[in-house]
Coordinates of C-alpha atoms in Angstrom, one line a residue:
M261 CA 84.1 111.7 178.8
T262 CA 84.6 115.4 179.5
D263 CA 86.0 118.1 177.3
E264 CA 89.3 118.1 179.3
D265 CA 89.8 114.3 178.7
K266 CA 89.3 114.8 174.9
T267 CA 91.9 117.6 174.8
I268 CA 94.4 115.4 176.8
E269 CA 93.9 112.5 174.3
H270 CA 94.3 114.8 171.4
A271 CA 97.5 116.3 172.7
D272 CA 98.9 112.8 173.4
S273 CA 98.1 111.6 169.8
K274 CA 99.9 114.4 168.0
P275 CA 103.5 113.6 169.1
S276 CA 103.1 109.9 168.1
T277 CA 102.1 110.9 164.5
E278 CA 104.9 113.4 164.3
E279 CA 107.4 110.8 165.3
E280 CA 106.2 108.2 162.8
I281 CA 106.5 110.5 159.8
P282 CA 110.3 111.1 160.1
M283 CA 110.9 107.5 161.0
N284 CA 109.2 106.4 157.8
L285 CA 111.1 109.0 155.9
R286 CA 114.4 107.8 157.4
N287 CA 113.6 104.3 156.5
I288 CA 112.8 105.3 152.9
N289 CA 115.9 107.5 152.5
G290 CA 118.1 105.0 154.2
N291 CA 119.7 107.4 156.7
E292 CA 119.2 104.9 159.5
P293 CA 119.0 101.5 158.0
T294 CA 118.0 98.4 159.9
E295 CA 118.5 94.7 159.2
G296 CA 115.1 94.4 157.5
N297 CA 115.8 97.4 155.4
N298 CA 119.2 96.0 154.4
Q299 CA 117.6 92.8 153.3
L300 CA 115.0 94.7 151.2
N301 CA 117.7 96.9 149.7
S302 CA 119.8 93.8 148.8
S303 CA 116.8 92.1 147.2
E304 CA 116.0 95.3 145.2
E305 CA 119.6 95.6 144.0
K306 CA 119.8 92.1 142.6
P307 CA 118.0 92.7 139.2
Q308 CA 120.2 95.8 138.7
E309 CA 123.4 93.8 139.3
T310 CA 122.4 91.1 136.8
P311 CA 122.7 91.8 133.1
T312 CA 119.8 91.9 130.6
E313 CA 120.3 88.3 129.7
S314 CA 117.2 87.3 131.7
N315 CA 115.0 89.7 129.6
C316 CA 116.5 88.4 126.4
L317 CA 115.8 84.8 127.4
Q318 CA 112.2 85.7 128.3
R319 CA 111.7 87.3 125.0
L320 CA 113.2 84.3 123.1
R321 CA 110.9 82.0 125.1
E322 CA 107.9 84.1 124.3
T323 CA 108.8 84.3 120.6
F324 CA 109.3 80.5 120.1
A325 CA 106.4 79.6 122.4
R326 CA 104.0 81.4 120.0
P327 CA 103.7 80.4 116.4
P328 CA 104.4 83.1 113.7
R329 CA 101.4 85.0 112.4
E330 CA 100.2 87.1 109.5
L331 CA 102.9 88.0 106.9
L332 CA 105.8 85.9 108.4
A333 CA 103.6 82.8 108.7
T334 CA 102.4 83.2 105.2
A335 CA 105.9 83.6 103.8
I336 CA 107.2 80.5 105.7
R337 CA 104.3 78.4 104.6
N338 CA 104.5 79.4 101.0
A339 CA 108.3 78.9 100.9
T340 CA 107.9 75.4 102.4
M341 CA 105.2 74.5 99.9
I342 CA 107.5 75.6 97.0
V343 CA 110.5 73.7 98.3
L344 CA 108.4 70.5 98.8
L345 CA 106.9 70.9 95.3
C346 CA 110.4 71.3 93.8
A347 CA 111.6 68.3 95.7
L348 CA 108.8 66.1 94.4
V349 CA 109.3 67.2 90.8
W350 CA 113.1 66.9 91.1
L351 CA 112.7 63.2 92.1
D352 CA 110.9 62.5 88.8
H353 CA 112.3 65.1 86.5
G354 CA 115.6 66.5 87.8
S355 CA 116.4 68.9 85.0
E356 CA 113.0 70.6 85.0
V357 CA 113.4 72.0 88.5
L358 CA 116.9 73.3 87.8
P359 CA 117.5 76.8 86.3
G360 CA 116.5 76.7 82.6
G361 CA 113.7 74.1 83.2
N362 CA 110.0 74.7 82.7
V363 CA 109.0 74.0 86.3
F364 CA 111.7 76.3 87.6
G365 CA 110.5 79.0 85.3
I366 CA 106.9 78.6 86.2
I367 CA 107.7 78.7 89.9
V368 CA 109.9 81.8 89.6
V369 CA 107.4 83.7 87.5
C370 CA 104.4 82.8 89.7
S371 CA 106.3 83.5 93.0
C372 CA 107.7 86.9 91.7
A373 CA 104.3 87.8 90.4
M374 CA 102.7 87.1 93.8
I375 CA 105.4 89.1 95.6
G376 CA 104.9 92.0 93.1
G377 CA 101.2 92.0 93.7
K378 CA 101.7 92.0 97.5
L379 CA 104.1 94.9 97.2
V380 CA 101.7 97.0 95.1
G381 CA 98.9 96.2 97.5
F382 CA 100.9 97.8 100.3
I383 CA 100.7 101.2 98.4
K384 CA 97.6 102.7 100.0
L385 CA 96.4 106.2 99.5
P386 CA 93.9 107.9 101.9
T387 CA 90.2 107.6 100.9
L388 CA 91.1 105.3 98.0
P389 CA 91.0 101.5 97.7
P390 CA 94.4 99.8 97.4
L391 CA 95.9 99.5 93.9
P392 CA 95.1 96.4 92.0
P393 CA 97.8 93.7 92.5
L394 CA 97.9 92.9 88.8
L395 CA 100.2 95.9 88.2
G396 CA 102.9 94.4 90.4
M397 CA 102.4 91.0 88.7
L398 CA 102.8 92.5 85.2
L399 CA 105.9 94.5 86.2
A400 CA 107.4 91.4 87.9
G401 CA 107.2 89.4 84.7
F402 CA 108.6 92.4 82.7
L403 CA 111.6 92.6 85.0
I404 CA 112.2 88.9 84.8
R405 CA 112.4 89.1 81.0
N406 CA 114.6 92.2 80.8
I407 CA 117.2 91.5 83.5
P408 CA 119.9 89.5 81.6
V409 CA 121.0 87.1 84.4
I410 CA 117.5 86.2 85.4
S411 CA 116.1 85.9 81.8
D412 CA 118.9 83.4 80.9
N413 CA 117.9 81.1 83.7
V414 CA 114.1 81.5 83.6
Q415 CA 112.9 79.7 80.4
I416 CA 109.4 78.4 79.7
Q417 CA 108.5 76.6 76.5
H418 CA 106.0 78.5 74.3
E419 CA 103.6 75.6 74.2
L420 CA 103.4 75.3 77.9
S421 CA 103.0 79.1 78.3
S422 CA 100.3 79.2 75.7
S423 CA 98.4 76.4 77.5
L424 CA 98.6 78.2 80.9
R425 CA 97.3 81.4 79.3
S426 CA 94.5 79.5 77.6
I427 CA 93.4 78.0 80.9
A428 CA 93.4 81.4 82.5
L429 CA 91.2 82.7 79.6
S430 CA 88.7 79.9 80.2
I431 CA 88.5 80.7 83.9
I432 CA 87.9 84.4 83.0
V433 CA 85.0 83.4 80.7
V434 CA 83.5 81.0 83.2
H435 CA 83.6 83.7 85.9
A436 CA 82.1 86.3 83.7
S437 CA 79.3 83.9 82.6
L438 CA 78.4 83.0 86.2
K439 CA 78.1 86.8 86.8
L440 CA 75.4 87.1 84.2
D441 CA 72.2 88.0 86.0
T442 CA 68.9 87.9 84.1
K443 CA 67.1 89.8 86.9
V444 CA 69.4 92.8 86.6
L445 CA 69.2 92.6 82.8
K446 CA 65.4 92.7 83.0
K447 CA 65.4 95.5 85.4
L448 CA 67.9 97.7 83.7
K449 CA 67.0 96.5 80.2
G450 CA 68.3 98.9 77.5
V451 CA 70.9 100.7 79.6
C452 CA 72.8 97.5 80.4
V453 CA 72.8 96.3 76.8
R454 CA 73.9 99.7 75.4
L455 CA 76.6 100.0 78.0
A456 CA 77.9 96.5 77.4
M457 CA 77.8 96.6 73.6
G458 CA 78.2 100.3 72.5
P459 CA 81.6 101.3 73.9
C460 CA 83.1 97.9 73.1
L461 CA 82.0 97.9 69.4
V462 CA 82.8 101.6 68.8
E463 CA 86.2 101.4 70.4
A464 CA 87.0 98.2 68.4
S465 CA 86.0 100.0 65.2
A466 CA 88.0 103.1 66.1
S467 CA 91.1 101.1 67.0
A468 CA 90.8 99.1 63.7
L469 CA 90.8 102.4 61.8
L470 CA 93.8 103.8 63.8
A471 CA 95.7 100.5 63.5
R472 CA 95.1 100.5 59.7
F473 CA 96.2 104.1 59.0
L474 CA 98.6 104.8 61.8
M475 CA 100.3 101.5 62.5
G476 CA 99.9 99.9 59.0
L477 CA 98.2 96.7 60.1
P478 CA 95.7 94.8 57.9
W479 CA 92.0 95.1 58.6
Q480 CA 91.8 91.7 60.2
W481 CA 94.6 92.5 62.6
G482 CA 93.2 95.9 63.2
F483 CA 89.9 94.5 64.4
I484 CA 91.9 91.9 66.5
L485 CA 93.6 94.8 68.2
G486 CA 90.3 96.6 68.5
F487 CA 88.6 93.8 70.4
V488 CA 91.7 93.4 72.6
L489 CA 91.2 97.0 73.7
G490 CA 87.3 96.8 73.7
G491 CA 86.9 94.8 76.9
V492 CA 86.7 96.4 80.4
S493 CA 88.6 94.8 83.3
P494 CA 86.4 93.2 86.0
A495 CA 89.5 92.8 88.2
V496 CA 89.8 96.6 88.5
V497 CA 86.1 97.7 88.3
T498 CA 84.6 95.1 90.6
P499 CA 86.5 96.0 93.9
S500 CA 85.9 99.7 93.4
M501 CA 82.2 99.2 92.7
L502 CA 81.8 97.0 95.7
L503 CA 83.5 99.6 97.9
L504 CA 81.3 102.4 96.6
K505 CA 78.2 100.2 97.0
K506 CA 79.2 99.4 100.6
E507 CA 79.5 103.1 101.4
G508 CA 76.2 103.9 99.7
Y509 CA 77.4 105.9 96.8
G510 CA 75.2 105.7 93.7
V511 CA 73.0 102.9 95.3
K512 CA 69.7 104.8 94.7
K513 CA 70.0 104.8 90.9
G514 CA 71.9 101.5 90.8
V515 CA 75.2 102.7 89.3
P516 CA 77.4 100.0 90.9
T517 CA 75.0 97.3 90.0
L518 CA 74.8 98.5 86.4
L519 CA 78.6 98.6 86.0
L520 CA 79.0 95.1 87.6
A521 CA 76.4 93.6 85.4
A522 CA 77.4 95.3 82.1
G523 CA 81.1 94.4 82.7
S524 CA 80.4 90.7 82.4
Y525 CA 78.5 91.1 79.1
S526 CA 81.2 93.4 77.7
A527 CA 84.0 91.0 78.6
I528 CA 82.2 88.1 76.8
L529 CA 81.5 90.3 73.8
A530 CA 85.1 91.3 73.5
I531 CA 86.4 87.7 73.8
T532 CA 83.8 86.5 71.2
G533 CA 84.7 89.3 68.7
F534 CA 88.4 88.7 69.2
N535 CA 88.1 84.9 68.5
T536 CA 85.9 85.6 65.5
C537 CA 88.4 88.0 63.9
L538 CA 91.3 85.7 64.8
G539 CA 89.6 82.8 63.0
I540 CA 89.1 85.0 59.9
A541 CA 92.7 86.2 60.0
F542 CA 94.2 82.7 60.1
S543 CA 91.7 81.0 57.8
T544 CA 92.6 79.7 54.4
G545 CA 90.4 79.2 51.4
S546 CA 87.5 81.2 50.0
T547 CA 85.6 83.8 52.0
V548 CA 82.2 82.0 51.7
V549 CA 83.6 78.8 53.1
N550 CA 85.2 80.6 56.0
V551 CA 81.9 82.4 56.8
L552 CA 79.9 79.2 56.7
S553 CA 82.4 77.3 58.8
G554 CA 82.3 80.2 61.3
V555 CA 78.5 80.1 61.5
L556 CA 78.7 76.3 61.9
R557 CA 81.2 76.6 64.8
V558 CA 79.0 79.1 66.5
L559 CA 75.9 76.8 66.3
T560 CA 77.9 73.9 67.4
G561 CA 79.3 75.8 70.4
V562 CA 75.8 76.9 71.4
A563 CA 74.4 73.4 71.2
T564 CA 77.3 71.8 73.0
G565 CA 77.4 74.4 75.8
S566 CA 73.6 74.0 76.4
L567 CA 74.0 70.2 76.5
L568 CA 76.9 70.3 78.9
G569 CA 75.1 72.7 81.2
F570 CA 72.1 70.3 81.5
F571 CA 74.5 67.4 81.8
I572 CA 76.3 69.0 84.8
Q573 CA 73.0 69.6 86.6
Y574 CA 71.4 66.3 85.8
F575 CA 74.3 64.0 86.9
S576 CA 75.2 66.0 90.0
S577 CA 72.0 66.0 91.8
S578 CA 71.4 67.1 95.4
D579 CA 71.2 63.5 96.7
Q580 CA 75.0 63.0 96.1
D581 CA 77.8 64.0 98.4
N582 CA 79.1 67.5 97.8
P583 CA 77.2 68.1 94.6
V584 CA 78.1 71.8 94.4
W585 CA 81.8 71.1 94.4
K586 CA 81.3 68.5 91.7
R587 CA 79.4 71.0 89.6
G588 CA 82.2 73.6 90.0
F589 CA 84.8 71.0 89.1
L590 CA 82.9 69.9 86.0
V591 CA 82.4 73.5 84.8
L592 CA 86.1 74.3 85.1
V593 CA 87.3 71.1 83.5
F594 CA 84.8 71.2 80.6
S595 CA 85.7 74.9 79.9
E596 CA 89.4 74.2 79.9
L597 CA 88.9 71.1 77.7
V598 CA 86.9 73.1 75.1
V599 CA 89.4 75.9 74.9
L600 CA 92.5 73.7 74.8
S601 CA 91.0 71.4 72.2
S602 CA 90.2 74.3 69.9
L603 CA 93.9 75.3 70.0
Y604 CA 95.1 71.7 69.6
F605 CA 93.0 71.0 66.5
G606 CA 93.8 74.4 65.0
F607 CA 90.4 76.0 64.6
P608 CA 90.3 79.2 66.8
G609 CA 87.0 81.0 66.7
S610 CA 84.0 82.1 68.8
G611 CA 82.4 78.6 69.0
E612 CA 84.4 77.4 72.0
I613 CA 83.8 80.7 73.8
L614 CA 80.0 80.6 73.3
C615 CA 80.1 76.9 74.4
T616 CA 81.8 77.9 77.7
V617 CA 79.5 80.8 78.2
L618 CA 76.3 78.9 77.7
M619 CA 77.5 75.9 79.8
A620 CA 78.3 78.2 82.8
F621 CA 75.2 80.3 82.2
V622 CA 72.9 77.3 82.1
T623 CA 74.6 75.9 85.2
G624 CA 74.1 79.2 87.1
I625 CA 70.4 79.6 86.0
L626 CA 69.3 76.1 86.9
R627 CA 71.0 76.2 90.3
T628 CA 70.7 79.8 91.5
R629 CA 71.0 78.8 95.2
N630 CA 74.4 77.2 94.7
K631 CA 75.6 79.8 92.2
E632 CA 77.7 81.7 94.8
V633 CA 79.5 78.5 95.9
I634 CA 80.4 77.7 92.3
E635 CA 81.7 81.3 91.9
N636 CA 83.9 80.8 94.9
I637 CA 85.4 77.6 93.5
V638 CA 86.2 79.5 90.2
R639 CA 87.6 82.4 92.2
V640 CA 90.0 80.1 94.0
S641 CA 91.3 78.8 90.7
W642 CA 91.7 82.3 89.5
I643 CA 93.9 83.1 92.5
V644 CA 96.4 80.6 91.2
F645 CA 96.2 81.5 87.5
E646 CA 96.1 85.3 87.9
P647 CA 99.8 85.8 88.8
L648 CA 100.7 83.3 86.0
L649 CA 98.6 85.2 83.4
F650 CA 100.0 88.6 84.1
G651 CA 103.5 87.4 84.9
L652 CA 103.7 85.5 81.6
L653 CA 102.3 88.5 79.7
G654 CA 105.0 90.8 81.2
A655 CA 107.6 88.2 80.4
E656 CA 106.7 88.3 76.7
V657 CA 107.6 92.0 76.3
S658 CA 111.2 92.5 75.6
V659 CA 112.7 96.0 75.6
A660 CA 115.3 94.9 72.9
S661 CA 112.5 93.9 70.5
L662 CA 110.6 97.2 70.8
R663 CA 111.0 100.0 68.3
R664 CA 110.6 103.6 69.3
E665 CA 108.3 104.3 66.4
S666 CA 106.0 101.4 67.2
V667 CA 105.8 102.4 70.8
G668 CA 104.8 105.9 70.0
L669 CA 102.2 104.8 67.5
C670 CA 100.8 102.3 70.0
V671 CA 100.5 105.0 72.7
A672 CA 98.8 107.3 70.2
T673 CA 96.3 104.6 69.1
L674 CA 95.6 103.7 72.7
G675 CA 95.0 107.3 73.7
I676 CA 92.6 108.1 70.8
A677 CA 90.7 104.9 71.3
V678 CA 90.2 105.6 75.0
L679 CA 88.9 109.1 74.3
V680 CA 86.4 107.6 71.8
R681 CA 85.4 105.1 74.4
I682 CA 84.8 107.7 77.1
L683 CA 82.6 109.8 74.7
T684 CA 80.7 106.8 73.5
T685 CA 80.0 105.7 77.1
F686 CA 78.7 109.1 78.0
L687 CA 76.3 109.0 75.1
M688 CA 75.1 105.4 75.8
V689 CA 73.9 106.3 79.3
C690 CA 72.0 109.4 78.2
F691 CA 68.2 109.3 78.6
A692 CA 68.5 106.7 81.3
G693 CA 67.6 108.8 84.3
F694 CA 71.2 109.7 85.3
N695 CA 72.3 113.2 86.0
T696 CA 75.5 114.8 84.4
E697 CA 77.7 113.9 87.4
E698 CA 76.7 110.2 87.3
K699 CA 77.2 110.1 83.5
I700 CA 80.7 111.5 83.9
F701 CA 81.5 108.9 86.6
I702 CA 80.2 106.0 84.5
S703 CA 82.3 107.2 81.5
F704 CA 85.5 107.2 83.5
A705 CA 84.7 104.0 85.4
W706 CA 84.4 102.2 82.0
L707 CA 88.1 103.0 81.3
P708 CA 90.4 100.5 83.0
K709 CA 91.8 97.5 81.1
A710 CA 93.6 94.5 82.5
T711 CA 92.3 90.9 82.5
I712 CA 90.8 90.7 79.0
Q713 CA 93.9 92.4 77.5
A714 CA 96.3 90.0 79.4
A715 CA 94.3 87.0 78.2
L716 CA 93.8 88.0 74.6
G717 CA 97.1 89.9 73.9
S718 CA 99.2 86.8 73.8
V719 CA 96.8 84.5 71.9
A720 CA 97.6 86.0 68.6
L721 CA 101.3 85.7 69.5
D722 CA 100.9 82.0 70.0
L723 CA 99.2 81.5 66.7
A724 CA 101.8 83.6 64.9
R725 CA 104.5 81.4 66.3
V726 CA 102.8 78.3 65.0
Y727 CA 102.7 79.6 61.5
G728 CA 106.3 80.9 61.7
D729 CA 105.7 84.0 59.5
T730 CA 107.9 86.9 60.2
L731 CA 105.3 89.4 59.1
L732 CA 102.7 87.9 61.4
E733 CA 105.2 88.0 64.2
D734 CA 105.6 91.8 63.7
Y735 CA 101.8 92.2 63.8
R736 CA 101.4 90.1 66.9
M737 CA 104.2 92.2 68.6
D738 CA 102.3 95.4 67.9
V739 CA 99.1 93.8 69.4
L740 CA 101.1 92.6 72.5
T741 CA 102.7 96.0 73.0
V742 CA 99.3 97.8 72.9
A743 CA 97.9 95.3 75.4
F744 CA 100.8 95.7 77.7
L745 CA 100.6 99.5 77.6
A746 CA 96.9 99.5 78.0
I747 CA 97.2 97.6 81.3
L748 CA 100.0 99.7 82.5
I749 CA 98.4 103.0 81.8
T750 CA 94.6 102.6 82.1
A751 CA 94.4 100.3 85.1
P752 CA 95.9 102.6 87.7
I753 CA 94.4 105.8 86.1
G754 CA 90.9 104.2 86.0
H755 CA 91.4 102.9 89.5
L756 CA 92.3 106.3 90.9
L757 CA 89.6 108.1 89.0
M758 CA 86.9 105.8 90.4
G759 CA 88.2 106.3 93.9
L760 CA 88.4 110.1 93.6
L761 CA 85.3 110.8 91.5
G762 CA 82.9 108.3 93.2
P763 CA 82.4 110.2 96.5
R764 CA 82.3 113.5 94.7
L765 CA 79.9 112.8 91.8
L766 CA 77.6 110.0 93.1
Q767 CA 74.9 110.6 95.7
K768 CA 75.2 108.9 99.0
A769 CA 72.2 107.0 100.3
E770 CA 73.3 106.8 104.0
H771 CA 72.1 110.3 104.8
Q772 CA 68.5 109.4 104.2
D773 CA 68.9 106.1 106.1
K774 CA 70.3 108.0 109.1
D775 CA 67.5 110.5 109.0
E776 CA 65.0 107.7 108.9
N777 CA 66.6 106.0 111.8
V778 CA 66.7 109.2 113.8
Q779 CA 63.1 109.9 113.1
G780 CA 62.2 106.4 114.1
E781 CA 64.1 106.3 117.4
P782 CA 61.5 108.3 119.5
S783 CA 58.7 105.9 118.4
E784 CA 60.8 102.9 119.2
Q785 CA 61.6 104.3 122.7
V786 CA 57.9 105.0 123.3

């Protein structure tokens, strides 16, 4: 092929391309439509002519074809369970499910407390863990009591409410006892003991002095109030410490581990001291007889708890089916039986608490491998009784029964006791290898109060109702008011302080880990 032939072919090809371009444009613009184009245009115009009913039908089909998830599914499932439970109870006891009945009141309090906890959990601040749900549970019970229409229809007998709170107290004691770690105690030694005992005892003594001279309470009731305030809340401290530990703050010197371990010992000490003072306050007869009977109850509780712990391990061996679940069930049932029987026979004291502590402690020591499984079983039961505990406590506080003078004195007593606790905590961690920033963080992390106060604040109320003394009821109302205010004030403040001060005052261990990984990468590549 010559150059002239190429030029002729090139000249012939240009007009064909120039003619195809306008034809395509005409077809697209529709200036010269053909039959094929008319069919295409008619098919394209059909969806525009039909309304949006097809889209709505498709969406409805997709919605009903897929089951609901997350929050909607949880709400529907829980509502169905509540309706079925009410229907079953109504078949046997019709009046109890109706407004004014015990079952109706328990369901309303528990449901509203759960909803309040979920709503508070939605409040999330940047760089901070979510607020503890117990605040919403407490406020839900408070609103139920102080809204006239609701309070008239939600009624729970005092005996039933006391039993439910006692069961919640036994679950708290079992959970704290299973958290006792002898290895951490041997490693940290004096620091853990000082942090668990020092702030609790000093705050209890300071609160007793303030209650005696500011609020006018007797010495026995002053120490009852002191041990109510002396315990730290695991429900607030544990999530914050686990979050800081996960991010590496304070891990080098074991600050989160120290607070988690000392919290369990502090809770048990506060509950034991409270029950001891409560037994002294409601005892009759000579002082010598009361002291001897208290010592006898303690020894009996220690012996019974040890025997029950060995019994649970011996008769639920590994050759049986699901032995771990049986151990968890036995621990819960025995602890609740011990606490409820002490209230039934009318001898409150520290013996049943020490019995529960040693039973759970021996069970955890002898079966360290299955300890976590038993803790999970106890945690599941706590999920049910936590909203009941805080909801019932909030429902006991009535605005009409509060006096302005007593509320002001309660706030003053609480504020001074908290300051004494912070200073004492700072002194207790001195000479333990911590710097000033870590000491400040530990002092503020030992501030929040919730679970112990909710469990103990209403126990004195129940006993005062049994005796029917008006003066005792005034004392118990002061104790209950202080416990309510302590949860409402210290729980969110302590939670926020731990979230804000943790990353600023504690050293982060991830930087060194990253440096070590970076230094080790070239050798690994080689």
